[in-house]
GROMACS .gro file of N, CA and C in nm:
model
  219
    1UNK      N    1   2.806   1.536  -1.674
    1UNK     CA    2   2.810   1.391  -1.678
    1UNK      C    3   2.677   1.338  -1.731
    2UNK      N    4   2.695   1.264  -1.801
    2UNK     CA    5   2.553   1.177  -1.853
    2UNK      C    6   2.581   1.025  -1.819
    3UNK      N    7   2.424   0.957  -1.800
    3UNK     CA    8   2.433   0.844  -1.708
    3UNK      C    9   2.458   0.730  -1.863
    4UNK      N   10   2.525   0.642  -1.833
    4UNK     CA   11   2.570   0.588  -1.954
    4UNK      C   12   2.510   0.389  -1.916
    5UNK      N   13   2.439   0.353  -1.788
    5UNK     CA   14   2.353   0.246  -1.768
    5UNK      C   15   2.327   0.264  -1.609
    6UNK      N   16   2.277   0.155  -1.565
    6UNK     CA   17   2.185   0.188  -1.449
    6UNK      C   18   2.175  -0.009  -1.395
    7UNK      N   19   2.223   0.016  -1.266
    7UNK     CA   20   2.201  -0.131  -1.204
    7UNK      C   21   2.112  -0.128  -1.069
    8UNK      N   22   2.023  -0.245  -1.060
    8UNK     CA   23   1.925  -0.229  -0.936
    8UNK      C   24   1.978  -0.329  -0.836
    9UNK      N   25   1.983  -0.240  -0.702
    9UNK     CA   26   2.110  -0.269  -0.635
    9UNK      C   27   1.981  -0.372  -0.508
   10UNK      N   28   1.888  -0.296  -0.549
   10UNK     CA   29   1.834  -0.385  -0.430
   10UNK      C   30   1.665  -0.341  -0.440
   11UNK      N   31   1.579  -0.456  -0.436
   11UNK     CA   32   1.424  -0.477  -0.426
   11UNK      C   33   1.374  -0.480  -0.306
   12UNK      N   34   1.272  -0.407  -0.249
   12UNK     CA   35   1.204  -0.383  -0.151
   12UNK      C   36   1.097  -0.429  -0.139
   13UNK      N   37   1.014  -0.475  -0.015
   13UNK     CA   38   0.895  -0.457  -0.053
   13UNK      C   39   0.829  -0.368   0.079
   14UNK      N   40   0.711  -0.310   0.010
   14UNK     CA   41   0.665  -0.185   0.132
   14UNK      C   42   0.512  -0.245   0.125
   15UNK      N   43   0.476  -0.206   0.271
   15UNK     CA   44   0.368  -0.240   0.294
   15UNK      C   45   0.257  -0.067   0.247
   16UNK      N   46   0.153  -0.145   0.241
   16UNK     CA   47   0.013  -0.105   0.187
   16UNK      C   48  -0.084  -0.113   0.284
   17UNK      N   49  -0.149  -0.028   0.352
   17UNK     CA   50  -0.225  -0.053   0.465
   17UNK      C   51  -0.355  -0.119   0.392
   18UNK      N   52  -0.454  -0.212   0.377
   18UNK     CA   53  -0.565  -0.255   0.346
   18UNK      C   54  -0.642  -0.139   0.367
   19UNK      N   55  -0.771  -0.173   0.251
   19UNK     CA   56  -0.870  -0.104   0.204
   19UNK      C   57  -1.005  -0.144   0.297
   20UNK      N   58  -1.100  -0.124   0.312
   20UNK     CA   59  -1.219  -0.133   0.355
   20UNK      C   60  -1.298  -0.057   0.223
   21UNK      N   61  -1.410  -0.157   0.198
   21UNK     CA   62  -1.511  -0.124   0.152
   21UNK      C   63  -1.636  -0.121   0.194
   22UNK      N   64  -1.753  -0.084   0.151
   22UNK     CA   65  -1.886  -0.122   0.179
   22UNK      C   66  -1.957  -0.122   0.039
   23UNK      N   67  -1.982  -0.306   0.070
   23UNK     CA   68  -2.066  -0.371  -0.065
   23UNK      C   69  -2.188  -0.396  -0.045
   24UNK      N   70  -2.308  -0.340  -0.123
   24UNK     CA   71  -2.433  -0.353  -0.056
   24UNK      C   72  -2.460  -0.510  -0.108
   25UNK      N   73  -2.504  -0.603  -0.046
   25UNK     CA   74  -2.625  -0.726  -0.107
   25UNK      C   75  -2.759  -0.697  -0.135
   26UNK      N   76  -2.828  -0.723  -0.239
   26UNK     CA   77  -2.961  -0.629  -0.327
   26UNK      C   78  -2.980  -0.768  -0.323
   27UNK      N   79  -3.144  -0.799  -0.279
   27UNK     CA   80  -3.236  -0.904  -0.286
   27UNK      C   81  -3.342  -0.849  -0.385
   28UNK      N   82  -3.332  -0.907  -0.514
   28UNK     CA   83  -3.413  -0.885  -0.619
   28UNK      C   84  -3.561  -0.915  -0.594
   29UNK      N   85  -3.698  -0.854  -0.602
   29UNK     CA   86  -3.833  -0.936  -0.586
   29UNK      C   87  -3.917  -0.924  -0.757
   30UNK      N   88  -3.898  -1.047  -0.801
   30UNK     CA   89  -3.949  -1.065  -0.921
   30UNK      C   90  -4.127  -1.096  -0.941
   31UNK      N   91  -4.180  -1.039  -1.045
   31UNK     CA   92  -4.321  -1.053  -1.019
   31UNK      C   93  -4.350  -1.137  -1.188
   32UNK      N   94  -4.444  -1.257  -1.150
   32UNK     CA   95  -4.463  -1.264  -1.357
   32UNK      C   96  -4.578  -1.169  -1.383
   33UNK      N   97  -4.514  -1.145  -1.506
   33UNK     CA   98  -4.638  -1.039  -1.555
   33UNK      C   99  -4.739  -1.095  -1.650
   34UNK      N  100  -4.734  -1.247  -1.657
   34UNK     CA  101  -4.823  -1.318  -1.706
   34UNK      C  102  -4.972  -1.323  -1.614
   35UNK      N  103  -4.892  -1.340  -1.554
   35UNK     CA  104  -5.003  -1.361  -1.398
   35UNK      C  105  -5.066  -1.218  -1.343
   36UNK      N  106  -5.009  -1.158  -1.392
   36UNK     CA  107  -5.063  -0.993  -1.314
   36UNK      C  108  -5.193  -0.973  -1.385
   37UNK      N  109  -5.222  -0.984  -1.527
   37UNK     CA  110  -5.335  -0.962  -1.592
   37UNK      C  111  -5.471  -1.063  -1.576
   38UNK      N  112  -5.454  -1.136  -1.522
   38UNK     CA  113  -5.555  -1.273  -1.487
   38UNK      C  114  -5.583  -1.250  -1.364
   39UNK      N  115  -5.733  -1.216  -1.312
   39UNK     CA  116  -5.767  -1.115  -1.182
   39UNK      C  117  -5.814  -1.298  -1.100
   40UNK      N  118  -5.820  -1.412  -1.192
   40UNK     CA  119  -5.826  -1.546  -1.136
   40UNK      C  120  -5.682  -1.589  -1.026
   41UNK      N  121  -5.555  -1.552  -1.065
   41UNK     CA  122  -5.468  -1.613  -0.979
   41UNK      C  123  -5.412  -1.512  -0.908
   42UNK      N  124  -5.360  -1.537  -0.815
   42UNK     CA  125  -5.259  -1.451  -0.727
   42UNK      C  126  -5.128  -1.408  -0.805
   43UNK      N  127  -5.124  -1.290  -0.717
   43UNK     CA  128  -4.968  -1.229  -0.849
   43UNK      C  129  -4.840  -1.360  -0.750
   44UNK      N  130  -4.752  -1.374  -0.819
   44UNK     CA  131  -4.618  -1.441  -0.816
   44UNK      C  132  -4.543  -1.385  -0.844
   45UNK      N  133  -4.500  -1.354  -0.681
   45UNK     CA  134  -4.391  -1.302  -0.686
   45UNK      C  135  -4.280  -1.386  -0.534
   46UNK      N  136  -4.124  -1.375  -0.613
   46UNK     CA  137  -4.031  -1.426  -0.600
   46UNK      C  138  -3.928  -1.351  -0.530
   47UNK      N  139  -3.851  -1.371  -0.446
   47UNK     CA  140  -3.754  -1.296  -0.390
   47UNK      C  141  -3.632  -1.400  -0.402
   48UNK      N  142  -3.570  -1.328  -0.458
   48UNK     CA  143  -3.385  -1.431  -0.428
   48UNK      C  144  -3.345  -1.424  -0.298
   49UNK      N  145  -3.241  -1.511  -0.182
   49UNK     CA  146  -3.189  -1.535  -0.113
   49UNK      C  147  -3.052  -1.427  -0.122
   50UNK      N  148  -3.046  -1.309  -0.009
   50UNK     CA  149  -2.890  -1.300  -0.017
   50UNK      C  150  -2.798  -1.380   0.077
   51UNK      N  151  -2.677  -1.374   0.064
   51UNK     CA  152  -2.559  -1.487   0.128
   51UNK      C  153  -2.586  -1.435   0.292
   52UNK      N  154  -2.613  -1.531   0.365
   52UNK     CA  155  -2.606  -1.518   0.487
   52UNK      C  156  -2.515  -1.519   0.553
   53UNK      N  157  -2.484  -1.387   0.633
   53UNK     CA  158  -2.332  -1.334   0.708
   53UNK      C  159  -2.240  -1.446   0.745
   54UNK      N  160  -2.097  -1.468   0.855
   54UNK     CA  161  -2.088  -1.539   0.876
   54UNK      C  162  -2.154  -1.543   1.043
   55UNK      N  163  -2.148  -1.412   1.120
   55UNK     CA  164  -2.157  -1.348   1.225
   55UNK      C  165  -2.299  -1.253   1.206
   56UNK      N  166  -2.400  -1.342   1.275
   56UNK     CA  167  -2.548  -1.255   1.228
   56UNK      C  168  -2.552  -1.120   1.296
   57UNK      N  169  -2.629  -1.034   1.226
   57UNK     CA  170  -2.625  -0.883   1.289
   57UNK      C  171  -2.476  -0.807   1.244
   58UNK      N  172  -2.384  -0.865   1.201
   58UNK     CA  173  -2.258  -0.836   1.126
   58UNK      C  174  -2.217  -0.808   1.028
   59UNK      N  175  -2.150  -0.689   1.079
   59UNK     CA  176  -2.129  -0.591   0.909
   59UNK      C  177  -2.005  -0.725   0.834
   60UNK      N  178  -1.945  -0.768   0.914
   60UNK     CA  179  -1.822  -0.858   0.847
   60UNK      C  180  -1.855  -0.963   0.720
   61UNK      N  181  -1.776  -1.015   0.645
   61UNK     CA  182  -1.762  -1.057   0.575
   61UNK      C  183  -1.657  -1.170   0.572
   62UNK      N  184  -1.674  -1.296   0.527
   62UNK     CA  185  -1.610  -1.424   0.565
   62UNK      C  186  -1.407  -1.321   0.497
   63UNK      N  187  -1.417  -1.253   0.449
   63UNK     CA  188  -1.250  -1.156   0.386
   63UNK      C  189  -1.234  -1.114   0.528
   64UNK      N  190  -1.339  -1.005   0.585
   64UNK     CA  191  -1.281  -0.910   0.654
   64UNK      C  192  -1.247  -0.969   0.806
   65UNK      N  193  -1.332  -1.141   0.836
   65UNK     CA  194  -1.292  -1.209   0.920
   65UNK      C  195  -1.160  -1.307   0.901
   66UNK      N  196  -1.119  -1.333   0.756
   66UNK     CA  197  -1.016  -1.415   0.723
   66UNK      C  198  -0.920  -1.321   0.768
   67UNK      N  199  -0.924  -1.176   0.734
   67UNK     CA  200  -0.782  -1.124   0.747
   67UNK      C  201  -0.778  -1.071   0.900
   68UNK      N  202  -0.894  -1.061   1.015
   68UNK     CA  203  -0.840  -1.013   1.155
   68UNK      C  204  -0.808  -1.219   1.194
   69UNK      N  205  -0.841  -1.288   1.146
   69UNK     CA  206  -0.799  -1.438   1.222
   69UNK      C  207  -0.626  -1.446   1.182
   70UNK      N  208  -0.588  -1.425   1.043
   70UNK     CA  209  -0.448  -1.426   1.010
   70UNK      C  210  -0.371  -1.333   1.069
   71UNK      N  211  -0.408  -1.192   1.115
   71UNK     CA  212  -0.365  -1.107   1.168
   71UNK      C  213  -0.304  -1.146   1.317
   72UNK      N  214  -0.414  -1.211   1.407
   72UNK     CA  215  -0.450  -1.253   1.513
   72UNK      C  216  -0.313  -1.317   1.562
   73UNK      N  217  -0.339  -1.490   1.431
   73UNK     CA  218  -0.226  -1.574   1.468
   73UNK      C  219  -0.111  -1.549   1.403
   0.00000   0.00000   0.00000
């Protein structure tokens, strides 16, 4: 026998257990190098701000708290 067409009798959907990651935040410290050679001024240097948790001391992330609150309710 050979199949001569094909009908889809029915769509599913299956669950996917969620992923966990670990994303580091890198606080850049920038120095000018204009200023480094001039023994007159202080070196300048700059640090960027990383995003502050929502939960201090917390590995979480405003995602990994959205999805245990939806879970929750």
């Amino acid at each position: 026998m050979i199949e001569i067409g094909s009908t889809i009798v029915r769509e599913e959907a299956e669950f996917i257990p969620a992923k966990m990651k670990k994303v580091q935040n890198i606080e850049h410290a920038l120095e000018c190098i204009n200023c480094k050679g001039d023994a007159s001024q202080k070196a300048q240097i700059k640090r960027g701000k990383a995003p502050q948790p929502p939960i201090q001391r917390s590995m979480a992330n405003p995602s990994v708290l959205a999805a245990i609150f939806c879970q929750t309710w």
